[in-house]
CSV table of C-alpha atoms in Angstrom, one decimal:
chain,number,residue,atom,x,y,z
A,1,SER,CA,20.7,-0.4,13.9
A,2,ASP,CA,22.4,-3.7,14.5
A,3,TRP,CA,24.9,-4.9,11.9
A,4,SER,CA,25.1,-8.5,10.6
A,5,SER,CA,28.3,-10.5,10.8
A,6,ASP,CA,29.0,-10.2,7.1
A,7,VAL,CA,29.3,-6.4,7.5
A,8,CYS,CA,31.0,-6.1,10.9
A,9,SER,CA,32.8,-8.2,13.4
A,10,SER,CA,29.7,-8.8,15.5
A,11,ASP,CA,26.1,-8.0,16.0
A,12,LEU,CA,26.1,-4.6,17.7
A,13,ALA,CA,23.6,-1.8,18.4
A,14,GLY,CA,24.7,1.7,19.1
A,15,ALA,CA,24.9,5.3,18.1
A,16,PHE,CA,25.5,6.8,14.6
A,17,MET,CA,27.9,9.7,14.2
A,18,GLN,CA,27.5,12.2,11.4
A,19,VAL,CA,30.9,13.1,10.0
A,20,PHE,CA,31.8,16.1,7.8
A,21,VAL,CA,35.1,14.7,6.7
A,22,ARG,CA,36.6,18.2,5.7
A,23,SER,CA,36.3,19.4,9.3
A,24,TYR,CA,37.0,16.3,11.3
A,25,GLN,CA,40.7,15.0,11.2
A,26,ASP,CA,43.6,16.1,9.0
A,27,SER,CA,46.2,13.5,8.4
A,28,ASP,CA,48.7,15.3,6.2
A,29,GLY,CA,48.9,18.9,7.6
A,30,ASP,CA,47.1,20.7,4.8
A,31,GLY,CA,44.4,22.0,7.1
A,32,ILE,CA,41.6,19.8,5.5
A,33,GLY,CA,40.2,16.7,7.1
A,34,ASP,CA,40.5,13.6,5.1
A,35,LEU,CA,39.7,9.9,5.1
A,36,ARG,CA,43.1,8.8,6.5
A,37,GLY,CA,42.4,11.2,9.4
A,38,LEU,CA,39.1,9.6,10.0
A,39,ILE,CA,40.7,6.1,9.9
A,40,SER,CA,43.1,7.2,12.6
A,41,ARG,CA,40.2,8.0,14.9
A,42,LEU,CA,38.3,4.8,14.5
A,43,ASP,CA,39.6,3.2,17.7
A,44,TYR,CA,38.5,6.3,19.6
A,45,LEU,CA,35.1,6.3,18.0
A,46,ARG,CA,34.6,2.6,18.7
A,47,ASP,CA,35.5,3.2,22.4
A,48,LEU,CA,33.0,6.0,22.6
A,49,GLY,CA,30.3,3.5,21.5
A,50,VAL,CA,29.9,4.6,17.9
A,51,ARG,CA,28.6,1.8,15.8
A,52,GLY,CA,27.8,3.6,12.6
A,53,LEU,CA,29.2,6.5,10.6
A,54,TRP,CA,27.1,8.7,8.3
A,55,LEU,CA,29.5,10.6,6.0
A,56,MET,CA,28.3,13.8,4.4
A,57,PRO,CA,29.1,13.8,0.7
A,58,VAL,CA,32.6,12.6,-0.1
A,59,ASN,CA,32.4,13.0,-3.9
A,60,PRO,CA,34.1,15.7,-5.8
A,61,SER,CA,31.9,18.8,-5.8
A,62,GLN,CA,31.5,22.2,-7.4
A,63,ASP,CA,30.9,23.9,-4.0
A,64,ARG,CA,34.0,22.1,-2.5
A,65,ASP,CA,32.5,22.5,0.9
A,66,HIS,CA,29.6,20.5,2.1
A,67,GLY,CA,29.6,18.6,-1.1
A,68,TYR,CA,26.0,18.7,-2.3
A,69,ALA,CA,26.9,20.0,-5.8
A,70,VAL,CA,28.3,16.7,-7.0
A,71,THR,CA,30.5,16.7,-10.1
A,72,ASP,CA,31.5,13.0,-10.1
A,73,TYR,CA,29.3,10.3,-8.4
A,74,ARG,CA,31.9,7.6,-8.6
A,75,ALA,CA,34.9,9.3,-7.2
A,76,ILE,CA,36.3,10.7,-3.9
A,77,GLU,CA,36.9,14.5,-3.3
A,78,PRO,CA,40.7,14.7,-4.0
A,79,ALA,CA,41.2,16.7,-0.8
A,80,TYR,CA,39.8,13.8,1.2
A,81,GLY,CA,41.9,11.1,-0.5
A,82,THR,CA,41.3,8.3,-3.0
A,83,LEU,CA,39.0,5.4,-3.7
A,84,ALA,CA,41.7,3.2,-2.2
A,85,ASP,CA,41.6,5.3,1.0
A,86,PHE,CA,37.8,4.9,1.1
A,87,ASP,CA,38.1,1.2,0.7
A,88,GLU,CA,40.6,1.1,3.6
A,89,LEU,CA,38.1,3.1,5.7
A,90,LEU,CA,35.4,0.5,5.0
A,91,ARG,CA,37.8,-2.3,5.9
A,92,GLN,CA,39.0,-0.7,9.1
A,93,ALA,CA,35.6,0.4,10.2
A,94,HIS,CA,34.0,-3.0,9.6
A,95,ALA,CA,36.9,-4.7,11.5
A,96,ARG,CA,35.9,-2.6,14.5
A,97,GLY,CA,32.1,-3.3,14.2
A,98,ILE,CA,31.4,0.1,12.7
A,99,GLY,CA,29.1,0.5,9.7
A,100,VAL,CA,29.5,3.3,7.1
A,101,VAL,CA,26.5,5.0,5.4
A,102,ILE,CA,27.3,7.7,2.8
A,103,ASP,CA,25.3,10.7,1.6
A,104,TYR,CA,23.9,10.3,-1.9
A,105,VAL,CA,22.6,13.4,-3.7
A,106,ILE,CA,19.8,12.0,-6.0
A,107,ASN,CA,17.7,15.2,-6.6
A,108,HIS,CA,20.3,17.4,-8.4
A,109,SER,CA,23.9,17.5,-9.6
A,110,ALA,CA,26.4,20.3,-10.0
A,111,ALA,CA,26.0,22.6,-13.0
A,112,GLN,CA,29.6,21.6,-13.8
A,113,HIS,CA,28.6,17.9,-14.0
A,114,PRO,CA,29.3,16.6,-17.6
A,115,LEU,CA,25.6,15.5,-17.9
A,116,PHE,CA,24.4,19.1,-17.3
A,117,VAL,CA,27.1,20.6,-19.4
A,118,ASN,CA,25.7,18.5,-22.3
A,119,SER,CA,22.1,19.1,-21.3
A,120,ARG,CA,22.4,22.9,-21.4
A,121,ALA,CA,24.4,22.9,-24.7
A,122,ALA,CA,21.5,22.6,-27.1
A,123,THR,CA,17.9,21.6,-27.2
A,124,SER,CA,18.9,18.7,-29.5
A,125,ASN,CA,21.5,17.3,-27.1
A,126,PRO,CA,20.8,13.7,-26.2
A,127,TYR,CA,21.1,14.6,-22.5
A,128,ARG,CA,18.6,17.5,-22.7
A,129,ASP,CA,15.8,15.5,-21.0
A,130,TRP,CA,18.1,14.4,-18.2
A,131,TYR,CA,17.2,17.7,-16.5
A,132,LEU,CA,14.1,19.9,-16.3
A,133,TRP,CA,13.7,22.5,-19.1
A,134,GLN,CA,11.1,24.9,-20.3
A,135,THR,CA,11.3,27.0,-23.5
A,136,PHE,CA,9.7,30.0,-21.7
A,137,LYS,CA,10.0,30.9,-18.1
A,138,PRO,CA,7.1,29.5,-16.0
A,139,SER,CA,5.4,31.9,-13.7
A,140,GLY,CA,4.1,31.8,-10.2
A,141,TRP,CA,7.0,29.8,-8.7
A,142,ASN,CA,8.5,30.5,-5.3
A,143,ILE,CA,10.7,28.0,-3.5
A,144,TYR,CA,12.4,29.1,-0.2
A,145,GLY,CA,11.9,32.8,-1.3
A,146,GLY,CA,13.3,32.4,-4.8
A,147,ASP,CA,12.4,31.6,-8.4
A,148,PRO,CA,13.7,28.1,-9.2
A,149,TRP,CA,13.7,28.6,-13.0
A,150,ARG,CA,17.1,29.8,-14.2
A,151,ALA,CA,17.9,31.4,-17.5
A,152,ASN,CA,20.4,29.5,-19.7
A,153,ALA,CA,22.8,31.3,-21.9
A,154,SER,CA,22.0,29.2,-25.0
A,155,GLY,CA,18.2,29.6,-24.5
A,156,GLY,CA,15.5,28.1,-22.3
A,157,TYR,CA,15.1,27.8,-18.6
A,158,TYR,CA,16.2,25.0,-16.3
A,159,PHE,CA,14.9,24.1,-12.9
A,160,ALA,CA,17.2,24.4,-9.9
A,161,ALA,CA,15.3,24.7,-6.6
A,162,PHE,CA,18.3,25.2,-4.2
A,163,TRP,CA,20.9,27.2,-6.3
A,164,ASP,CA,21.4,28.0,-9.9
A,165,GLN,CA,24.5,25.8,-9.8
A,166,MET,CA,22.5,22.8,-8.6
A,167,PRO,CA,20.1,21.8,-11.5
A,168,ASP,CA,17.5,19.2,-10.7
A,169,PHE,CA,17.5,15.9,-12.5
A,170,ASN,CA,14.5,14.8,-14.4
A,171,LEU,CA,13.6,11.7,-12.4
A,172,ARG,CA,10.7,11.0,-14.7
A,173,ASN,CA,13.3,9.9,-17.3
A,174,PRO,CA,14.0,6.2,-16.8
A,175,ALA,CA,17.5,6.6,-18.1
A,176,VAL,CA,18.3,9.0,-15.2
A,177,VAL,CA,16.9,6.6,-12.7
A,178,THR,CA,18.9,3.7,-14.2
A,179,TRP,CA,22.0,5.8,-14.0
A,180,HIS,CA,21.5,6.6,-10.4
A,181,HIS,CA,20.9,2.9,-9.7
A,182,ASP,CA,24.2,2.0,-11.3
A,183,ASN,CA,25.9,4.6,-9.1
A,184,LEU,CA,24.3,3.0,-6.0
A,185,ARG,CA,25.5,-0.4,-7.1
A,186,PHE,CA,29.0,1.0,-7.5
A,187,TRP,CA,29.2,2.0,-3.8
A,188,LEU,CA,27.3,-1.1,-2.6
A,189,ASN,CA,29.7,-3.3,-4.4
A,190,ARG,CA,32.6,-1.5,-2.6
A,191,GLY,CA,31.0,-2.4,0.7
A,192,VAL,CA,29.1,0.6,2.0
A,193,ASP,CA,26.4,-0.3,4.4
A,194,GLY,CA,23.8,2.1,3.0
A,195,PHE,CA,22.9,5.6,2.0
A,196,ARG,CA,21.3,8.8,3.2
A,197,PHE,CA,19.3,10.3,0.4
A,198,ASP,CA,19.3,14.1,0.3
A,199,ALA,CA,16.1,16.2,-0.3
A,200,VAL,CA,13.7,13.4,-1.2
A,201,GLY,CA,10.8,15.8,-0.8
A,202,HIS,CA,12.0,17.5,-4.0
A,203,LEU,CA,12.4,14.5,-6.3
A,204,VAL,CA,9.3,15.3,-8.5
A,205,GLU,CA,7.4,18.6,-9.1
A,206,ASN,CA,3.9,19.0,-10.4
A,207,GLY,CA,3.6,22.7,-10.6
A,208,ALA,CA,4.1,26.0,-8.7
A,209,SER,CA,1.8,24.9,-5.9
A,210,ALA,CA,2.9,21.2,-5.9
A,211,TRP,CA,6.6,21.1,-5.7
A,212,THR,CA,7.2,19.0,-2.6
A,213,ASP,CA,6.1,15.6,-1.3
A,214,GLN,CA,4.6,14.5,-4.6
A,215,PRO,CA,3.2,11.0,-4.9
A,216,GLU,CA,5.6,10.1,-7.7
A,217,SER,CA,8.5,10.4,-5.3
A,218,LEU,CA,7.5,7.3,-3.3
A,219,PRO,CA,8.0,4.7,-6.1
A,220,LEU,CA,11.4,6.2,-6.8
A,221,LEU,CA,12.4,5.5,-3.2
A,222,ARG,CA,10.8,2.1,-3.2
A,223,ASP,CA,12.7,1.1,-6.3
A,224,ALA,CA,16.0,2.2,-4.7
A,225,ARG,CA,15.1,0.2,-1.6
A,226,SER,CA,14.3,-2.9,-3.8
A,227,LEU,CA,17.7,-2.5,-5.4
A,228,MET,CA,19.4,-2.4,-2.0
A,229,ASP,CA,17.4,-5.5,-0.8
A,230,GLY,CA,19.6,-7.5,-3.2
A,231,TYR,CA,22.4,-6.9,-0.7
A,232,GLN,CA,22.5,-8.1,2.9
A,233,ARG,CA,21.6,-5.7,5.6
A,234,ARG,CA,21.9,-2.4,3.8
A,235,PHE,CA,20.3,0.7,5.1
A,236,LEU,CA,18.5,3.7,3.5
A,237,VAL,CA,17.7,6.9,5.4
A,238,CYS,CA,15.9,9.8,3.7
A,239,GLU,CA,16.0,13.5,4.4
A,240,GLU,CA,12.3,14.5,4.4
A,241,ILE,CA,11.8,18.2,4.5
A,242,GLY,CA,8.1,18.4,4.0
A,243,ARG,CA,5.1,16.6,5.4
A,244,ALA,CA,5.2,13.0,3.9
A,245,HIS,CA,6.5,10.0,5.7
A,246,VAL,CA,8.4,7.3,3.7
C-alpha cells in the first residue's frame, strides 16, 4: 500500500514485513526482542525497501509467547517495553516512511483477562454474557479435532475454539463490540496505521455444523472498517481461515 503524507514522510509503495518482536532484536541483553531493538533496525529496514511493519501481538498475554491470549488490550507486553517505547516506534517509523499495523485479537481473550475472570465467577455476574456460555455441554462439536466447550469450575460450559485458555467473546453482545471499538480508537489515536484482525472466520458460531464463515461476521468487520474510515488512510487486513472473502 502507499502511505499518505500525514502518516509518513512521503507517498511510497513497498513491501510489508511481519515482525515477531520477541524474536527480532534485543536492545538490553535480556535475550528477548523488544521495541527499542526494533527501533534500532529501522534504518536497515528502510534501506531494504520495507515500507510497512505488521507487528504480531505486542499486548501483555497469558501465553507470553506469540501473544494471542491477550490479558490487556491497551498496554504493551512488559518484556517488549512501554507505551512510550511504542509511541517512539511510531514516530521513528513514520519519519522514515514506514507504516505500522498491529495485530488485534478480536475473537477471544485470555482466560486470565479480568472480563473473563468476572464472566466465569457466577451466572449472575454482569459480564457473564460477554462470553459464550451454556448450562449443559452441547453435543456434536468438533473444531480442529477437539471439543470447544470447556467445563467451568463454578458450573456451566464456555466456548473456546482454540484453547481452554482462550475463551471466545460473545460478539452478538453490543457492549462487547463497543468495548472493542474503544480499544481500536485507543491505538488509532496513538497513530497506528491499521490492524490485522486475527481469526475473523470464527467471530460468530451458529451451531456444531456452522461455526466458521457465518454471515453475521461480515457486519462486524464492516462496522470496524467504518470506524477506521473516520481516520485518514488506515488499513484493515483480516486473517480468513475458511472459505469466505471479506
